[in-house]
Short mmCIF file of C-alpha atoms in Angstrom, two decimals:
data_model
loop_
_atom_site.label_atom_id
_atom_site.label_comp_id
_atom_site.label_asym_id
_atom_site.label_seq_id
_atom_site.Cartn_x
_atom_site.Cartn_y
_atom_site.Cartn_z
CA UNK O 1 64.03 -39.87 -55.28
CA UNK O 2 62.95 -36.50 -53.85
CA UNK O 3 64.64 -37.32 -50.55
CA UNK O 4 67.92 -38.09 -52.32
CA UNK O 5 67.73 -34.79 -54.22
CA UNK O 6 67.13 -32.87 -51.00
CA UNK O 7 70.10 -34.57 -49.36
CA UNK O 8 72.28 -33.73 -52.36
CA UNK O 9 71.22 -30.08 -52.22
CA UNK O 10 71.93 -29.93 -48.49
CA UNK O 11 75.34 -31.59 -48.93
CA UNK O 12 76.24 -29.21 -51.75
CA UNK O 13 75.20 -26.24 -49.67
CA UNK O 14 77.29 -27.39 -46.70
CA UNK O 15 80.26 -28.02 -48.95
CA UNK O 16 80.01 -24.54 -50.43
CA UNK O 17 79.74 -23.03 -46.97
CA UNK O 18 82.80 -24.98 -45.86
CA UNK O 19 84.78 -23.82 -48.90
CA UNK O 20 83.67 -20.24 -48.28
CA UNK O 21 84.84 -20.52 -44.67
CA UNK O 22 88.23 -21.83 -45.82
CA UNK O 23 88.52 -19.01 -48.34
CA UNK O 24 87.58 -16.41 -45.74
CA UNK O 25 90.23 -17.67 -43.34
CA UNK O 26 92.87 -17.65 -46.07
CA UNK O 27 91.95 -14.05 -46.93
CA UNK O 28 92.17 -13.09 -43.25
CA UNK O 29 95.56 -14.79 -43.04
CA UNK O 30 96.90 -12.91 -46.08
CA UNK O 31 95.57 -9.63 -44.73
CA UNK O 32 97.32 -10.27 -41.41
CA UNK O 33 100.52 -11.20 -43.28
CA UNK O 34 100.43 -7.77 -44.89
CA UNK O 35 99.50 -5.96 -41.65
CA UNK O 36 102.25 -7.67 -39.65
CA UNK O 37 104.77 -7.50 -42.53
CA UNK O 38 105.17 -11.28 -42.26
CA UNK O 39 106.50 -11.12 -38.70
CA UNK O 40 107.83 -14.34 -37.24
CA UNK O 41 107.96 -16.11 -40.61
CA UNK O 42 104.20 -15.61 -40.86
CA UNK O 43 103.34 -17.08 -37.47
CA UNK O 44 102.15 -13.68 -36.24
CA UNK O 45 99.38 -13.98 -38.84
CA UNK O 46 98.85 -17.75 -38.71
CA UNK O 47 98.18 -18.10 -34.98
CA UNK O 48 95.49 -15.36 -34.77
CA UNK O 49 93.83 -16.69 -37.92
CA UNK O 50 93.71 -20.18 -36.47
CA UNK O 51 92.50 -18.90 -33.10
CA UNK O 52 89.73 -16.72 -34.55
CA UNK O 53 88.60 -19.49 -36.89
CA UNK O 54 88.49 -22.06 -34.10
CA UNK O 55 86.64 -19.68 -31.76
CA UNK O 56 83.98 -18.93 -34.39
CA UNK O 57 83.53 -22.62 -35.19
CA UNK O 58 83.11 -23.45 -31.49
CA UNK O 59 80.65 -20.59 -31.02
CA UNK O 60 78.55 -21.76 -33.98
CA UNK O 61 78.55 -25.32 -32.67
CA UNK O 62 77.93 -24.54 -29.00
CA UNK O 63 74.41 -26.05 -29.03
CA UNK O 64 75.03 -28.79 -31.53
CA UNK O 65 76.11 -32.39 -31.32
CA UNK O 66 79.73 -33.38 -31.07
CA UNK O 67 79.92 -34.69 -34.70
CA UNK O 68 78.46 -31.40 -35.94
CA UNK O 69 80.99 -29.39 -33.95
CA UNK O 70 83.80 -31.45 -35.46
CA UNK O 71 82.42 -30.81 -38.94
CA UNK O 72 82.37 -27.07 -38.24
CA UNK O 73 86.03 -27.24 -37.23
CA UNK O 74 87.01 -28.97 -40.46
CA UNK O 75 87.35 -25.73 -42.53
CA UNK O 76 89.59 -24.33 -39.80
CA UNK O 77 91.83 -27.41 -40.01
CA UNK O 78 91.98 -27.20 -43.81
CA UNK O 79 92.74 -23.46 -43.74
CA UNK O 80 95.38 -24.00 -41.05
CA UNK O 81 97.09 -26.63 -43.20
CA UNK O 82 97.00 -24.45 -46.31
CA UNK O 83 98.31 -21.34 -44.62
CA UNK O 84 100.92 -23.23 -42.60
CA UNK O 85 102.72 -23.95 -45.89
CA UNK O 86 103.39 -20.20 -46.12
CA UNK O 87 105.13 -20.21 -42.74
CA UNK O 88 107.52 -23.14 -43.29
CA UNK O 89 110.79 -22.55 -45.23
CA UNK O 90 111.51 -25.05 -47.99
CA UNK O 91 114.86 -23.48 -48.96
CA UNK O 92 117.99 -22.95 -46.84
CA UNK O 93 117.84 -19.77 -44.80
CA UNK O 94 121.61 -19.20 -45.06
CA UNK O 95 122.86 -17.76 -48.36
CA UNK O 96 124.00 -20.31 -50.95
CA UNK O 97 126.39 -18.61 -53.34
CA UNK O 98 126.82 -19.79 -56.95
CA UNK O 99 129.74 -22.20 -57.51
CA UNK O 100 132.93 -21.03 -59.19
CA UNK O 101 132.83 -20.40 -62.92
CA UNK O 102 135.08 -22.71 -64.97
CA UNK O 103 136.49 -19.95 -67.21
CA UNK O 104 137.30 -17.09 -64.82
CA UNK O 105 138.32 -16.78 -61.19
CA UNK O 106 136.15 -14.61 -58.96
CA UNK O 107 138.21 -12.38 -56.71
CA UNK O 108 136.65 -10.67 -53.72
CA UNK O 109 137.41 -7.04 -52.97
CA UNK O 110 136.49 -5.31 -49.73
CA UNK O 111 135.54 -1.76 -50.65
CA UNK O 112 135.88 1.32 -48.46
CA UNK O 113 132.07 1.54 -48.32
CA UNK O 114 131.87 -1.78 -46.45
CA UNK O 115 130.69 -3.78 -49.44
CA UNK O 116 132.52 -6.99 -50.36
CA UNK O 117 132.06 -7.66 -54.05
CA UNK O 118 132.93 -10.46 -56.47
CA UNK O 119 135.28 -9.20 -59.19
CA UNK O 120 136.05 -10.70 -62.60
CA UNK O 121 139.11 -9.64 -64.60
CA UNK O 122 139.63 -10.30 -68.30
CA UNK O 123 143.06 -8.95 -69.27
CA UNK O 124 143.77 -8.13 -72.92
CA UNK O 125 143.86 -11.44 -74.78
CA UNK O 126 145.28 -10.45 -78.16
CA UNK O 127 148.85 -9.73 -79.28
CA UNK O 128 147.84 -6.46 -81.00
CA UNK O 129 147.44 -2.94 -79.64
CA UNK O 130 146.02 -2.65 -76.16
CA UNK O 131 143.70 0.08 -74.99
CA UNK O 132 145.50 1.99 -72.24
CA UNK O 133 142.41 2.70 -70.10
CA UNK O 134 140.74 -0.14 -68.13
CA UNK O 135 137.08 -0.84 -68.92
CA UNK O 136 134.63 -1.53 -66.08
CA UNK O 137 131.29 -3.24 -66.76
CA UNK O 138 128.19 -2.53 -64.64
CA UNK O 139 125.57 -5.20 -65.24
CA UNK O 140 121.81 -4.87 -64.97
CA UNK O 141 119.37 -6.15 -62.40
CA UNK O 142 119.60 -4.43 -60.07
CA UNK O 143 121.23 -6.93 -57.67
CA UNK O 144 121.56 -9.70 -60.23
CA UNK O 145 124.59 -11.84 -60.90
CA UNK O 146 126.47 -11.38 -64.17
CA UNK O 147 125.08 -13.86 -66.69
CA UNK O 148 127.21 -16.27 -68.70
CA UNK O 149 126.00 -14.44 -71.83
CA UNK O 150 127.50 -11.19 -70.47
CA UNK O 151 130.73 -12.94 -69.51
CA UNK O 152 131.11 -14.10 -73.13
CA UNK O 153 130.68 -10.53 -74.33
CA UNK O 154 133.31 -9.29 -71.88
CA UNK O 155 135.69 -11.95 -73.18
CA UNK O 156 135.08 -10.63 -76.71
CA UNK O 157 136.08 -7.13 -75.60
CA UNK O 158 139.21 -8.52 -73.94
CA UNK O 159 140.14 -10.25 -77.21
CA UNK O 160 140.00 -6.82 -78.85
CA UNK O 161 142.68 -5.43 -76.53
CA UNK O 162 140.67 -4.16 -73.57
CA UNK O 163 141.57 -4.69 -69.94
CA UNK O 164 138.08 -5.58 -68.69
CA UNK O 165 136.87 -5.59 -65.11
CA UNK O 166 133.38 -6.45 -63.89
CA UNK O 167 131.92 -6.77 -60.45
CA UNK O 168 128.63 -8.04 -59.13
CA UNK O 169 127.01 -5.32 -57.11
CA UNK O 170 126.55 -5.96 -53.39
CA UNK O 171 123.98 -8.69 -52.81
CA UNK O 172 124.22 -10.07 -56.35
CA UNK O 173 125.95 -13.21 -57.57
CA UNK O 174 128.98 -14.09 -55.46
CA UNK O 175 129.12 -10.71 -53.69
CA UNK O 176 128.28 -10.50 -50.01
CA UNK O 177 124.84 -9.40 -48.88
CA UNK O 178 124.10 -6.07 -47.21
CA UNK O 179 121.54 -5.33 -44.50
CA UNK O 180 118.34 -4.62 -46.42
CA UNK O 181 118.24 -0.98 -45.41
CA UNK O 182 121.63 -0.35 -47.06
CA UNK O 183 120.45 -1.24 -50.57
CA UNK O 184 120.02 2.19 -52.13
CA UNK O 185 120.90 3.76 -55.47
CA UNK O 186 123.25 6.11 -53.61
CA UNK O 187 125.11 3.12 -52.16
CA UNK O 188 125.45 1.66 -55.66
CA UNK O 189 127.09 4.88 -56.86
CA UNK O 190 129.36 5.00 -53.81
CA UNK O 191 130.39 1.39 -54.41
CA UNK O 192 131.31 2.25 -58.00
CA UNK O 193 133.55 5.08 -56.82
CA UNK O 194 135.12 2.84 -54.19
CA UNK O 195 135.68 0.10 -56.77
CA UNK O 196 137.53 2.50 -59.08
CA UNK O 197 139.66 3.70 -56.15
CA UNK O 198 140.47 0.08 -55.27
CA UNK O 199 141.72 -0.51 -58.83
CA UNK O 200 144.26 2.30 -58.31
CA UNK O 201 144.70 2.68 -62.08
CA UNK O 202 143.63 6.30 -62.48
CA UNK O 203 140.60 7.04 -64.63
CA UNK O 204 138.54 4.22 -66.14
CA UNK O 205 136.03 3.74 -68.94
CA UNK O 206 132.61 2.49 -67.82
CA UNK O 207 130.01 0.45 -69.70
CA UNK O 208 126.73 0.51 -67.78
CA UNK O 209 123.87 -1.69 -68.99
CA UNK O 210 120.19 -1.38 -67.95
CA UNK O 211 120.10 -0.60 -64.21
CA UNK O 212 123.91 -0.39 -64.42
CA UNK O 213 123.30 2.43 -66.89
CA UNK O 214 121.21 4.20 -64.28
CA UNK O 215 124.04 3.86 -61.74
CA UNK O 216 126.47 5.25 -64.30
CA UNK O 217 124.17 8.18 -65.11
CA UNK O 218 123.94 9.11 -61.44
CA UNK O 219 127.73 8.81 -61.18
CA UNK O 220 128.05 11.33 -64.02
CA UNK O 221 125.82 13.69 -62.01
CA UNK O 222 128.16 13.47 -59.01
CA UNK O 223 131.32 15.53 -59.69
CA UNK O 224 133.40 13.59 -57.16
CA UNK O 225 132.64 10.30 -58.94
CA UNK O 226 132.64 11.69 -62.47
CA UNK O 227 136.21 12.89 -61.92
CA UNK O 228 137.26 9.22 -61.86
CA UNK O 229 135.69 8.47 -65.27
CA UNK O 230 137.47 8.73 -68.62
CA UNK O 231 134.56 7.80 -70.92
CA UNK O 232 131.06 6.53 -70.21
CA UNK O 233 128.78 4.27 -72.26
CA UNK O 234 125.15 4.18 -71.13
CA UNK O 235 123.42 1.19 -72.72
CA UNK O 236 119.63 0.78 -72.48
CA UNK O 237 119.41 2.63 -69.16
CA UNK O 238 116.78 2.27 -66.48
CA UNK O 239 115.20 5.38 -64.93
CA UNK O 240 117.75 7.80 -63.50
CA UNK O 241 115.59 9.41 -60.80
CA UNK O 242 112.08 9.74 -59.39
CA UNK O 243 110.61 11.93 -62.15
CA UNK O 244 111.78 9.59 -64.92
CA UNK O 245 110.80 6.47 -62.95
CA UNK O 246 107.19 7.67 -62.92
CA UNK O 247 107.06 8.20 -66.69
CA UNK O 248 104.79 5.83 -68.58
CA UNK O 249 105.58 6.55 -72.20
CA UNK O 250 106.75 5.08 -75.46
CA UNK O 251 108.64 1.79 -75.70
CA UNK O 252 110.51 0.24 -78.61
CA UNK O 253 109.33 -1.99 -81.41
CA UNK O 254 107.49 -5.16 -80.47
CA UNK O 255 109.46 -7.49 -78.21
CA UNK O 256 109.12 -11.26 -77.79
CA UNK O 257 107.02 -10.86 -74.64
CA UNK O 258 103.89 -12.97 -75.06
CA UNK O 259 105.30 -14.68 -78.17
CA UNK O 260 108.16 -16.76 -76.81
CA UNK O 261 107.57 -20.16 -75.19
CA UNK O 262 107.19 -20.00 -71.42
CA UNK O 263 110.51 -20.49 -69.62
CA UNK O 264 111.16 -23.99 -68.36
CA UNK O 265 112.56 -25.11 -65.05
CA UNK O 266 111.49 -24.91 -61.41
CA UNK O 267 109.78 -21.80 -60.11
CA UNK O 268 109.78 -20.60 -56.54
CA UNK O 269 106.36 -19.07 -57.20
CA UNK O 270 104.92 -22.59 -57.45
CA UNK O 271 105.62 -22.90 -53.71
CA UNK O 272 102.97 -21.14 -51.58
CA UNK O 273 105.50 -19.51 -49.25
CA UNK O 274 107.45 -17.78 -52.01
CA UNK O 275 104.43 -17.08 -54.20
CA UNK O 276 102.90 -15.14 -51.30
CA UNK O 277 106.15 -13.42 -50.30
CA UNK O 278 107.25 -12.29 -53.76
CA UNK O 279 103.71 -11.51 -54.87
CA UNK O 280 102.93 -9.28 -51.89
CA UNK O 281 106.34 -7.61 -52.12
CA UNK O 282 105.74 -6.78 -55.76
CA UNK O 283 102.35 -5.32 -54.88
CA UNK O 284 103.97 -3.22 -52.17
CA UNK O 285 102.04 -5.02 -49.40
CA UNK O 286 105.21 -6.44 -47.86
CA UNK O 287 108.42 -4.52 -47.32
CA UNK O 288 111.68 -5.83 -48.85
CA UNK O 289 112.79 -6.39 -45.25
CA UNK O 290 109.73 -8.50 -44.48
CA UNK O 291 109.79 -10.93 -41.59
CA UNK O 292 108.11 -13.59 -43.77
CA UNK O 293 111.28 -14.65 -45.59
CA UNK O 294 114.82 -13.50 -45.01
CA UNK O 295 116.97 -12.01 -47.76
CA UNK O 296 119.13 -15.14 -48.03
CA UNK O 297 116.17 -17.50 -48.24
CA UNK O 298 114.54 -15.38 -50.93
CA UNK O 299 117.76 -15.27 -52.96
CA UNK O 300 118.15 -19.03 -52.68
CA UNK O 301 114.56 -19.63 -53.75
CA UNK O 302 114.32 -17.31 -56.77
CA UNK O 303 115.00 -18.97 -60.13
CA UNK O 304 115.48 -17.83 -63.73
CA UNK O 305 112.01 -19.18 -64.58
CA UNK O 306 110.55 -16.79 -61.99
CA UNK O 307 111.50 -13.92 -64.30
CA UNK O 308 108.78 -15.21 -66.63
CA UNK O 309 108.24 -13.01 -69.66
CA UNK O 310 110.82 -10.45 -68.47
CA UNK O 311 113.53 -12.40 -70.30
CA UNK O 312 111.49 -12.55 -73.53
CA UNK O 313 110.91 -8.79 -73.34
CA UNK O 314 114.67 -8.29 -73.85
CA UNK O 315 114.50 -9.74 -77.39
CA UNK O 316 112.84 -8.71 -80.64
CA UNK O 317 109.59 -10.38 -81.67
CA UNK O 318 111.39 -11.99 -84.61
CA UNK O 319 113.66 -13.82 -82.14
CA UNK O 320 110.81 -15.19 -80.00
CA UNK O 321 111.52 -18.83 -80.86
CA UNK O 322 115.30 -18.69 -80.64
CA UNK O 323 115.97 -16.80 -77.42
CA UNK O 324 119.33 -18.04 -76.13
CA UNK O 325 119.93 -19.38 -72.65
CA UNK O 326 121.28 -16.30 -70.89
CA UNK O 327 122.65 -18.19 -67.93
CA UNK O 328 123.07 -21.56 -66.26
CA UNK O 329 120.92 -22.66 -63.36
CA UNK O 330 124.05 -22.87 -61.20
CA UNK O 331 125.25 -19.35 -62.02
CA UNK O 332 121.88 -17.55 -61.97
CA UNK O 333 121.47 -15.25 -58.98
CA UNK O 334 118.91 -12.56 -58.30
CA UNK O 335 117.82 -10.83 -55.10
CA UNK O 336 114.18 -9.80 -55.61
CA UNK O 337 113.84 -8.00 -52.27
CA UNK O 338 117.07 -6.00 -52.60
CA UNK O 339 116.20 -5.17 -56.21
CA UNK O 340 112.80 -3.80 -55.21
CA UNK O 341 114.43 -1.82 -52.43
CA UNK O 342 116.90 -0.11 -54.81
CA UNK O 343 114.17 0.56 -57.36
CA UNK O 344 112.08 2.21 -54.66
CA UNK O 345 114.97 4.50 -53.66
CA UNK O 346 115.20 5.59 -57.30
CA UNK O 347 111.47 6.32 -57.39
CA UNK O 348 111.78 8.33 -54.18
CA UNK O 349 114.78 10.37 -55.34
CA UNK O 350 114.54 13.96 -56.63
CA UNK O 351 115.49 14.97 -60.15
CA UNK O 352 119.20 14.74 -60.97
CA UNK O 353 118.79 16.67 -64.24
CA UNK O 354 120.30 19.90 -62.80
CA UNK O 355 123.35 17.92 -61.67
CA UNK O 356 123.84 16.37 -65.12
CA UNK O 357 123.98 19.73 -66.89
CA UNK O 358 127.59 20.51 -65.78
CA UNK O 359 128.77 17.03 -66.87
CA UNK O 360 131.96 17.02 -68.94
CA UNK O 361 132.74 13.27 -69.12
CA UNK O 362 132.52 12.17 -72.79
CA UNK O 363 129.55 9.81 -73.00
CA UNK O 364 127.66 7.67 -75.49
CA UNK O 365 124.08 6.41 -75.34
CA UNK O 366 123.02 3.05 -76.83
CA UNK O 367 119.32 2.41 -77.58
CA UNK O 368 117.87 -0.87 -78.90
CA UNK O 369 115.25 -1.07 -81.62
CA UNK O 370 113.01 -3.53 -79.72
CA UNK O 371 113.67 -2.02 -76.31
CA UNK O 372 111.32 -2.95 -73.50
CA UNK O 373 112.51 0.15 -71.64
CA UNK O 374 110.49 3.35 -71.62
CA UNK O 375 112.09 5.51 -74.31
CA UNK O 376 112.09 8.61 -72.11
CA UNK O 377 114.44 6.87 -69.66
CA UNK O 378 117.12 7.20 -72.33
CA UNK O 379 116.04 10.47 -73.92
CA UNK O 380 115.92 12.22 -70.53
CA UNK O 381 119.64 11.50 -70.17
CA UNK O 382 120.29 12.67 -73.74
CA UNK O 383 118.37 15.91 -73.10
CA UNK O 384 120.14 16.74 -69.84
CA UNK O 385 123.73 15.54 -70.28
CA UNK O 386 125.55 17.92 -72.65
CA UNK O 387 128.61 15.63 -72.70
CA UNK O 388 126.82 12.87 -74.65
CA UNK O 389 128.79 12.96 -77.90
CA UNK O 390 126.90 10.32 -79.83
CA UNK O 391 123.79 8.15 -79.70
CA UNK O 392 123.75 4.76 -81.39
CA UNK O 393 120.33 3.35 -82.25
CA UNK O 394 120.93 -0.40 -82.57
CA UNK O 395 118.67 -2.01 -85.20
CA UNK O 396 117.57 -5.63 -84.98
CA UNK O 397 118.17 -6.14 -81.26
CA UNK O 398 116.19 -5.92 -78.05
CA UNK O 399 117.11 -4.70 -74.60
CA UNK O 400 119.85 -7.34 -74.24
CA UNK O 401 121.86 -6.06 -77.21
CA UNK O 402 124.81 -8.46 -76.94
CA UNK O 403 122.93 -11.74 -76.95
CA UNK O 404 125.01 -14.17 -79.01
CA UNK O 405 122.52 -14.24 -81.89
CA UNK O 406 123.79 -13.67 -85.45
CA UNK O 407 126.44 -10.89 -85.37
CA UNK O 408 124.85 -8.93 -82.54
CA UNK O 409 127.86 -9.23 -80.22
CA UNK O 410 130.25 -8.03 -82.92
CA UNK O 411 127.98 -5.09 -83.83
CA UNK O 412 127.68 -4.00 -80.18
CA UNK O 413 131.43 -4.36 -79.70
CA UNK O 414 132.11 -2.28 -82.82
CA UNK O 415 129.96 0.57 -81.50
CA UNK O 416 131.57 0.43 -78.06
CA UNK O 417 135.19 0.22 -79.24
CA UNK O 418 134.75 2.99 -81.81
CA UNK O 419 133.62 5.37 -79.08
CA UNK O 420 136.29 4.33 -76.60
CA UNK O 421 138.97 4.93 -79.26
CA UNK O 422 137.32 8.18 -80.44
CA UNK O 423 136.91 6.78 -83.95
CA UNK O 424 134.00 7.43 -86.33
CA UNK O 425 130.78 5.76 -85.25
CA UNK O 426 129.67 2.66 -87.20
CA UNK O 427 126.08 3.96 -87.11
CA UNK O 428 124.54 7.42 -87.62
CA UNK O 429 124.51 9.68 -84.57
CA UNK O 430 120.79 9.34 -83.93
CA UNK O 431 118.76 10.55 -82.23
CA UNK O 432 120.37 13.89 -81.45
CA UNK O 433 118.88 16.16 -78.79
CA UNK O 434 116.91 18.06 -81.42
CA UNK O 435 115.53 14.79 -82.80
CA UNK O 436 114.09 13.54 -79.49
CA UNK O 437 110.43 14.47 -80.24
CA UNK O 438 110.63 12.85 -83.68
CA UNK O 439 112.34 9.78 -82.27
CA UNK O 440 109.67 9.27 -79.61
CA UNK O 441 106.99 9.59 -82.27
CA UNK O 442 108.52 7.35 -84.93
CA UNK O 443 110.36 4.63 -82.99
CA UNK O 444 107.64 2.84 -81.08
#
């Protein structure tokens, strides 16, 4: 009995040592992945890890029997198998673009900047009066395809007499990719200017949502681009520059984050290769241009379920159990690496506040009640852009204000069309610049 207990203790101890050895090798591998920036699809980290592990095992077993030496090599074999899964692609390495949408034809425009973008046109679809100025939609992301939910909202605007254009920013949706180093917030603004020039219709109205709102804000701060704009609507903007990007302040009323059911469907982060790549990129331990996975492979791998609670954070807590499907699996497209790259260029950029002060383009700001955005991202624009004529605080909605629930699309459209037609606002003009401190205190 005592002998059996001793054997069990010895076996348990050896097993724990073996597991510790496997864990140590995995940690070494991940550290080398970060140090080498994933070079060679991770092989630059895998081969040294395997070599060091094998050399240590052989050194420890140099005076032991052959079976013992083989046992000492077992953790190396297990670690090699585990880490090899990080080095082997399981998705195509050439970009797979979403298939055509059944309700609108995607055109492709080659812009003067070198970007080739997918363009969607919804001409006025009603027999009544038509708005004479084209409306361009800048979607959020950054570097995300336009969702089916957004397309439905654009169709609603077209039915109200607007000539609506939208394009997926370079790298997103059906638009062509760029070299990773070319994804910058400045390039996004330049592409907007080039897109307007390509339309050749004179000035345009712009609706910029989320990160699209940040692009629009920076366009307003650039006189050469602002000269092309007739009216600007900044809806739930992201940070406009480095100083605002580093603000950690108030947010809106409680969102559905943590309350909504977990998203269903496949996740790339359940695959070791993409879990490591996206995880280390998010932590800043891998560059967006990492050698571990290419841009195309990462785009192909990333799914809507990978957004996790980010989708729920765009809805009010009261809507947690009825969040609509924003997109289809076939249409969903997001470039995590390019998105991180653009966000970093915003964080690294100097303040644009002095450049907003001369702005003369009539503008409107839209803020959601249950916004997941930092409130100061919006109020910084309000404080520094003297041409903002009205602010519309949208009750009962989250970050994604036109979401197909109840009458939310109609309410958002009413606010937008009233401003574009210079008609009285459906909602009070609130907050004003003077009300910013009170707003930040009371609306959180």
